[in-house]
């Protein structure tokens, strides 16, 4: 499906699947973990978390979206109501939002312990599952130690 094409890394060098997440080195200086799942109503959604030399990137994909490509706006990002931050997002594509952070082990630990990330722009709220991140985040960090840092 479309999301598998979005998440495919044609130059992938190392890949493993753990906790329902695919963890891989992209061959170009970043390690990523990604999960595609049924979002209901016949739609798919995906979460991609990446570590590169420039920091941490979170990307959210939903077949339900029709964003204006290049649009930049703020959302409240919440992880299980235990972590919240106002963040700037960019619509990299009509179905993809990207959030960039400085590298944060604390944020990765919160993601690993989390069940759900919610993005809220004041008009709409979107939730994404984090099931299996407890197993996948350590693999992502190991990938970054091996290939990125």
JSON list of C-alpha atoms in Angstrom, two decimals:
[
{"chain": "A", "resi": 1, "resn": "UNK", "atom": "CA", "xyz": [0.00, 0.00, 0.00]},
{"chain": "A", "resi": 2, "resn": "UNK", "atom": "CA", "xyz": [1.01, 3.68, -0.17]},
{"chain": "A", "resi": 3, "resn": "UNK", "atom": "CA", "xyz": [2.42, 3.72, 3.35]},
{"chain": "A", "resi": 4, "resn": "UNK", "atom": "CA", "xyz": [4.78, 0.87, 2.62]},
{"chain": "A", "resi": 5, "resn": "UNK", "atom": "CA", "xyz": [6.21, 2.93, -0.21]},
{"chain": "A", "resi": 6, "resn": "UNK", "atom": "CA", "xyz": [6.57, 5.96, 2.05]},
{"chain": "A", "resi": 7, "resn": "UNK", "atom": "CA", "xyz": [8.41, 3.95, 4.68]},
{"chain": "A", "resi": 8, "resn": "UNK", "atom": "CA", "xyz": [10.55, 1.90, 2.33]},
{"chain": "A", "resi": 9, "resn": "UNK", "atom": "CA", "xyz": [14.25, 2.69, 2.46]},
{"chain": "A", "resi": 10, "resn": "UNK", "atom": "CA", "xyz": [15.72, 1.45, -0.82]},
{"chain": "A", "resi": 11, "resn": "UNK", "atom": "CA", "xyz": [19.28, 1.85, 0.47]},
{"chain": "A", "resi": 12, "resn": "UNK", "atom": "CA", "xyz": [18.67, 0.10, 3.79]},
{"chain": "A", "resi": 13, "resn": "UNK", "atom": "CA", "xyz": [21.83, -1.54, 5.11]},
{"chain": "A", "resi": 14, "resn": "UNK", "atom": "CA", "xyz": [20.65, -3.21, 8.33]},
{"chain": "A", "resi": 15, "resn": "UNK", "atom": "CA", "xyz": [17.10, -4.11, 9.27]},
{"chain": "A", "resi": 16, "resn": "UNK", "atom": "CA", "xyz": [15.41, -5.91, 12.17]},
{"chain": "A", "resi": 17, "resn": "UNK", "atom": "CA", "xyz": [11.82, -6.24, 13.34]},
{"chain": "A", "resi": 18, "resn": "UNK", "atom": "CA", "xyz": [11.02, -6.08, 17.04]},
{"chain": "A", "resi": 19, "resn": "UNK", "atom": "CA", "xyz": [7.85, -5.29, 18.97]},
{"chain": "A", "resi": 20, "resn": "UNK", "atom": "CA", "xyz": [5.99, -4.81, 15.69]},
{"chain": "A", "resi": 21, "resn": "UNK", "atom": "CA", "xyz": [8.43, -2.06, 14.63]},
{"chain": "A", "resi": 22, "resn": "UNK", "atom": "CA", "xyz": [10.93, -2.24, 11.81]},
{"chain": "A", "resi": 23, "resn": "UNK", "atom": "CA", "xyz": [14.29, -0.79, 12.87]},
{"chain": "A", "resi": 24, "resn": "UNK", "atom": "CA", "xyz": [16.80, 0.01, 10.14]},
{"chain": "A", "resi": 25, "resn": "UNK", "atom": "CA", "xyz": [19.81, 2.00, 9.08]},
{"chain": "A", "resi": 26, "resn": "UNK", "atom": "CA", "xyz": [18.99, 3.92, 5.93]},
{"chain": "A", "resi": 27, "resn": "UNK", "atom": "CA", "xyz": [22.51, 3.82, 4.49]},
{"chain": "A", "resi": 28, "resn": "UNK", "atom": "CA", "xyz": [22.62, 7.61, 4.50]},
{"chain": "A", "resi": 29, "resn": "UNK", "atom": "CA", "xyz": [23.43, 8.52, 8.11]},
{"chain": "A", "resi": 30, "resn": "UNK", "atom": "CA", "xyz": [20.18, 7.84, 9.98]},
{"chain": "A", "resi": 31, "resn": "UNK", "atom": "CA", "xyz": [18.55, 5.00, 11.89]},
{"chain": "A", "resi": 32, "resn": "UNK", "atom": "CA", "xyz": [14.78, 4.71, 11.87]},
{"chain": "A", "resi": 33, "resn": "UNK", "atom": "CA", "xyz": [12.04, 2.70, 13.49]},
{"chain": "A", "resi": 34, "resn": "UNK", "atom": "CA", "xyz": [8.65, 2.51, 11.82]},
{"chain": "A", "resi": 35, "resn": "UNK", "atom": "CA", "xyz": [5.30, 0.91, 12.38]},
{"chain": "A", "resi": 36, "resn": "UNK", "atom": "CA", "xyz": [2.33, 0.78, 10.02]},
{"chain": "A", "resi": 37, "resn": "UNK", "atom": "CA", "xyz": [-1.06, -0.17, 11.42]},
{"chain": "A", "resi": 38, "resn": "UNK", "atom": "CA", "xyz": [-4.77, -0.17, 10.67]},
{"chain": "A", "resi": 39, "resn": "UNK", "atom": "CA", "xyz": [-6.22, 3.16, 11.81]},
{"chain": "A", "resi": 40, "resn": "UNK", "atom": "CA", "xyz": [-9.83, 2.07, 11.29]},
{"chain": "A", "resi": 41, "resn": "UNK", "atom": "CA", "xyz": [-12.26, 2.87, 8.55]},
{"chain": "A", "resi": 42, "resn": "UNK", "atom": "CA", "xyz": [-10.07, 1.12, 5.99]},
{"chain": "A", "resi": 43, "resn": "UNK", "atom": "CA", "xyz": [-7.22, 3.58, 6.50]},
{"chain": "A", "resi": 44, "resn": "UNK", "atom": "CA", "xyz": [-3.63, 2.99, 7.52]},
{"chain": "A", "resi": 45, "resn": "UNK", "atom": "CA", "xyz": [-1.39, 5.15, 9.68]},
{"chain": "A", "resi": 46, "resn": "UNK", "atom": "CA", "xyz": [2.30, 5.05, 10.47]},
{"chain": "A", "resi": 47, "resn": "UNK", "atom": "CA", "xyz": [4.82, 6.42, 12.93]},
{"chain": "A", "resi": 48, "resn": "UNK", "atom": "CA", "xyz": [8.48, 6.80, 11.97]},
{"chain": "A", "resi": 49, "resn": "UNK", "atom": "CA", "xyz": [11.10, 7.79, 14.55]},
{"chain": "A", "resi": 50, "resn": "UNK", "atom": "CA", "xyz": [14.59, 8.58, 13.34]},
{"chain": "A", "resi": 51, "resn": "UNK", "atom": "CA", "xyz": [17.97, 9.39, 14.84]},
{"chain": "A", "resi": 52, "resn": "UNK", "atom": "CA", "xyz": [20.58, 11.19, 12.75]},
{"chain": "A", "resi": 53, "resn": "UNK", "atom": "CA", "xyz": [23.54, 13.48, 13.31]},
{"chain": "A", "resi": 54, "resn": "UNK", "atom": "CA", "xyz": [21.15, 16.44, 13.40]},
{"chain": "A", "resi": 55, "resn": "UNK", "atom": "CA", "xyz": [18.94, 15.01, 16.15]},
{"chain": "A", "resi": 56, "resn": "UNK", "atom": "CA", "xyz": [15.66, 13.19, 16.47]},
{"chain": "A", "resi": 57, "resn": "UNK", "atom": "CA", "xyz": [12.82, 13.21, 13.94]},
{"chain": "A", "resi": 58, "resn": "UNK", "atom": "CA", "xyz": [9.25, 12.01, 14.41]},
{"chain": "A", "resi": 59, "resn": "UNK", "atom": "CA", "xyz": [7.11, 11.55, 11.34]},
{"chain": "A", "resi": 60, "resn": "UNK", "atom": "CA", "xyz": [3.41, 10.74, 11.34]},
{"chain": "A", "resi": 61, "resn": "UNK", "atom": "CA", "xyz": [1.60, 9.45, 8.27]},
{"chain": "A", "resi": 62, "resn": "UNK", "atom": "CA", "xyz": [-2.14, 9.09, 7.78]},
{"chain": "A", "resi": 63, "resn": "UNK", "atom": "CA", "xyz": [-4.01, 8.16, 4.64]},
{"chain": "A", "resi": 64, "resn": "UNK", "atom": "CA", "xyz": [-6.92, 10.26, 5.98]},
{"chain": "A", "resi": 65, "resn": "UNK", "atom": "CA", "xyz": [-4.98, 13.50, 5.73]},
{"chain": "A", "resi": 66, "resn": "UNK", "atom": "CA", "xyz": [-4.89, 15.94, 2.86]},
{"chain": "A", "resi": 67, "resn": "UNK", "atom": "CA", "xyz": [-2.44, 18.51, 4.20]},
{"chain": "A", "resi": 68, "resn": "UNK", "atom": "CA", "xyz": [-1.08, 21.41, 2.23]},
{"chain": "A", "resi": 69, "resn": "UNK", "atom": "CA", "xyz": [2.46, 20.33, 1.32]},
{"chain": "A", "resi": 70, "resn": "UNK", "atom": "CA", "xyz": [5.01, 22.61, 3.01]},
{"chain": "A", "resi": 71, "resn": "UNK", "atom": "CA", "xyz": [2.54, 23.97, 5.59]},
{"chain": "A", "resi": 72, "resn": "UNK", "atom": "CA", "xyz": [4.08, 24.70, 8.99]},
{"chain": "A", "resi": 73, "resn": "UNK", "atom": "CA", "xyz": [1.98, 24.99, 12.14]},
{"chain": "A", "resi": 74, "resn": "UNK", "atom": "CA", "xyz": [2.05, 24.30, 15.88]},
{"chain": "A", "resi": 75, "resn": "UNK", "atom": "CA", "xyz": [0.48, 21.36, 17.70]},
{"chain": "A", "resi": 76, "resn": "UNK", "atom": "CA", "xyz": [0.37, 20.16, 21.27]},
{"chain": "A", "resi": 77, "resn": "UNK", "atom": "CA", "xyz": [2.12, 16.81, 21.30]},
{"chain": "A", "resi": 78, "resn": "UNK", "atom": "CA", "xyz": [1.21, 14.55, 24.22]},
{"chain": "A", "resi": 79, "resn": "UNK", "atom": "CA", "xyz": [2.49, 11.12, 25.16]},
{"chain": "A", "resi": 80, "resn": "UNK", "atom": "CA", "xyz": [0.02, 9.31, 27.43]},
{"chain": "A", "resi": 81, "resn": "UNK", "atom": "CA", "xyz": [-0.84, 12.55, 29.22]},
{"chain": "A", "resi": 82, "resn": "UNK", "atom": "CA", "xyz": [2.50, 12.27, 31.05]},
{"chain": "A", "resi": 83, "resn": "UNK", "atom": "CA", "xyz": [4.56, 14.37, 28.59]},
{"chain": "A", "resi": 84, "resn": "UNK", "atom": "CA", "xyz": [3.36, 17.40, 26.66]},
{"chain": "A", "resi": 85, "resn": "UNK", "atom": "CA", "xyz": [5.06, 20.02, 24.54]},
{"chain": "A", "resi": 86, "resn": "UNK", "atom": "CA", "xyz": [3.98, 22.61, 21.99]},
{"chain": "A", "resi": 87, "resn": "UNK", "atom": "CA", "xyz": [5.91, 21.74, 18.82]},
{"chain": "A", "resi": 88, "resn": "UNK", "atom": "CA", "xyz": [6.24, 23.01, 15.28]},
{"chain": "A", "resi": 89, "resn": "UNK", "atom": "CA", "xyz": [5.25, 20.52, 12.59]},
{"chain": "A", "resi": 90, "resn": "UNK", "atom": "CA", "xyz": [5.78, 20.61, 8.86]},
{"chain": "A", "resi": 91, "resn": "UNK", "atom": "CA", "xyz": [3.63, 18.86, 6.28]},
{"chain": "A", "resi": 92, "resn": "UNK", "atom": "CA", "xyz": [6.33, 17.15, 4.22]},
{"chain": "A", "resi": 93, "resn": "UNK", "atom": "CA", "xyz": [3.63, 15.69, 2.02]},
{"chain": "A", "resi": 94, "resn": "UNK", "atom": "CA", "xyz": [-0.16, 15.73, 1.91]},
{"chain": "A", "resi": 95, "resn": "UNK", "atom": "CA", "xyz": [-0.26, 12.73, 4.26]},
{"chain": "A", "resi": 96, "resn": "UNK", "atom": "CA", "xyz": [2.91, 13.26, 6.33]},
{"chain": "A", "resi": 97, "resn": "UNK", "atom": "CA", "xyz": [3.79, 15.49, 9.29]},
{"chain": "A", "resi": 98, "resn": "UNK", "atom": "CA", "xyz": [7.38, 15.91, 10.51]},
{"chain": "A", "resi": 99, "resn": "UNK", "atom": "CA", "xyz": [8.57, 17.09, 13.93]},
{"chain": "A", "resi": 100, "resn": "UNK", "atom": "CA", "xyz": [12.27, 17.72, 14.62]},
{"chain": "A", "resi": 101, "resn": "UNK", "atom": "CA", "xyz": [13.90, 17.66, 18.06]},
{"chain": "A", "resi": 102, "resn": "UNK", "atom": "CA", "xyz": [17.40, 17.88, 19.42]},
{"chain": "A", "resi": 103, "resn": "UNK", "atom": "CA", "xyz": [18.47, 14.37, 20.39]},
{"chain": "A", "resi": 104, "resn": "UNK", "atom": "CA", "xyz": [16.81, 13.51, 23.72]},
{"chain": "A", "resi": 105, "resn": "UNK", "atom": "CA", "xyz": [17.26, 10.20, 25.50]},
{"chain": "A", "resi": 106, "resn": "UNK", "atom": "CA", "xyz": [14.52, 11.33, 27.90]},
{"chain": "A", "resi": 107, "resn": "UNK", "atom": "CA", "xyz": [12.05, 11.75, 25.04]},
{"chain": "A", "resi": 108, "resn": "UNK", "atom": "CA", "xyz": [13.01, 8.36, 23.63]},
{"chain": "A", "resi": 109, "resn": "UNK", "atom": "CA", "xyz": [12.49, 6.78, 27.07]},
{"chain": "A", "resi": 110, "resn": "UNK", "atom": "CA", "xyz": [9.04, 8.40, 27.28]},
{"chain": "A", "resi": 111, "resn": "UNK", "atom": "CA", "xyz": [8.20, 7.04, 23.82]},
{"chain": "A", "resi": 112, "resn": "UNK", "atom": "CA", "xyz": [9.47, 3.59, 24.85]},
{"chain": "A", "resi": 113, "resn": "UNK", "atom": "CA", "xyz": [7.22, 3.62, 27.92]},
{"chain": "A", "resi": 114, "resn": "UNK", "atom": "CA", "xyz": [4.25, 5.13, 26.06]},
{"chain": "A", "resi": 115, "resn": "UNK", "atom": "CA", "xyz": [1.11, 3.72, 24.51]},
{"chain": "A", "resi": 116, "resn": "UNK", "atom": "CA", "xyz": [-0.08, 6.67, 22.44]},
{"chain": "A", "resi": 117, "resn": "UNK", "atom": "CA", "xyz": [1.14, 9.96, 20.95]},
{"chain": "A", "resi": 118, "resn": "UNK", "atom": "CA", "xyz": [-1.54, 12.58, 20.39]},
{"chain": "A", "resi": 119, "resn": "UNK", "atom": "CA", "xyz": [-1.15, 15.66, 18.19]},
{"chain": "A", "resi": 120, "resn": "UNK", "atom": "CA", "xyz": [-3.70, 18.45, 18.68]},
{"chain": "A", "resi": 121, "resn": "UNK", "atom": "CA", "xyz": [-3.76, 21.65, 16.62]},
{"chain": "A", "resi": 122, "resn": "UNK", "atom": "CA", "xyz": [-6.72, 23.16, 18.51]},
{"chain": "A", "resi": 123, "resn": "UNK", "atom": "CA", "xyz": [-9.20, 22.11, 15.83]},
{"chain": "A", "resi": 124, "resn": "UNK", "atom": "CA", "xyz": [-8.40, 18.44, 15.36]},
{"chain": "A", "resi": 125, "resn": "UNK", "atom": "CA", "xyz": [-6.68, 15.74, 17.36]},
{"chain": "A", "resi": 126, "resn": "UNK", "atom": "CA", "xyz": [-4.80, 12.77, 15.92]},
{"chain": "A", "resi": 127, "resn": "UNK", "atom": "CA", "xyz": [-3.58, 9.77, 17.90]},
{"chain": "A", "resi": 128, "resn": "UNK", "atom": "CA", "xyz": [-0.92, 7.22, 16.98]},
{"chain": "A", "resi": 129, "resn": "UNK", "atom": "CA", "xyz": [-0.14, 3.97, 18.72]},
{"chain": "A", "resi": 130, "resn": "UNK", "atom": "CA", "xyz": [3.21, 3.29, 20.39]},
{"chain": "A", "resi": 131, "resn": "UNK", "atom": "CA", "xyz": [2.64, -0.38, 21.17]},
{"chain": "A", "resi": 132, "resn": "UNK", "atom": "CA", "xyz": [5.92, -2.30, 21.04]},
{"chain": "A", "resi": 133, "resn": "UNK", "atom": "CA", "xyz": [8.20, 0.72, 21.50]},
{"chain": "A", "resi": 134, "resn": "UNK", "atom": "CA", "xyz": [9.60, -0.75, 24.74]},
{"chain": "A", "resi": 135, "resn": "UNK", "atom": "CA", "xyz": [11.40, -3.35, 22.59]},
{"chain": "A", "resi": 136, "resn": "UNK", "atom": "CA", "xyz": [12.08, -1.18, 19.53]},
{"chain": "A", "resi": 137, "resn": "UNK", "atom": "CA", "xyz": [13.60, 1.98, 21.08]},
{"chain": "A", "resi": 138, "resn": "UNK", "atom": "CA", "xyz": [16.66, 0.16, 22.50]},
{"chain": "A", "resi": 139, "resn": "UNK", "atom": "CA", "xyz": [17.21, -1.35, 19.04]},
{"chain": "A", "resi": 140, "resn": "UNK", "atom": "CA", "xyz": [16.96, 2.13, 17.48]},
{"chain": "A", "resi": 141, "resn": "UNK", "atom": "CA", "xyz": [19.55, 3.48, 19.92]},
{"chain": "A", "resi": 142, "resn": "UNK", "atom": "CA", "xyz": [21.83, 0.48, 19.25]},
{"chain": "A", "resi": 143, "resn": "UNK", "atom": "CA", "xyz": [21.51, 1.17, 15.50]},
{"chain": "A", "resi": 144, "resn": "UNK", "atom": "CA", "xyz": [22.45, 4.83, 16.03]},
{"chain": "A", "resi": 145, "resn": "UNK", "atom": "CA", "xyz": [25.46, 3.86, 18.16]},
{"chain": "A", "resi": 146, "resn": "UNK", "atom": "CA", "xyz": [26.65, 1.52, 15.44]},
{"chain": "A", "resi": 147, "resn": "UNK", "atom": "CA", "xyz": [25.95, 3.59, 12.33]},
{"chain": "A", "resi": 148, "resn": "UNK", "atom": "CA", "xyz": [25.30, 7.25, 13.23]},
{"chain": "A", "resi": 149, "resn": "UNK", "atom": "CA", "xyz": [27.50, 8.37, 16.14]}
]
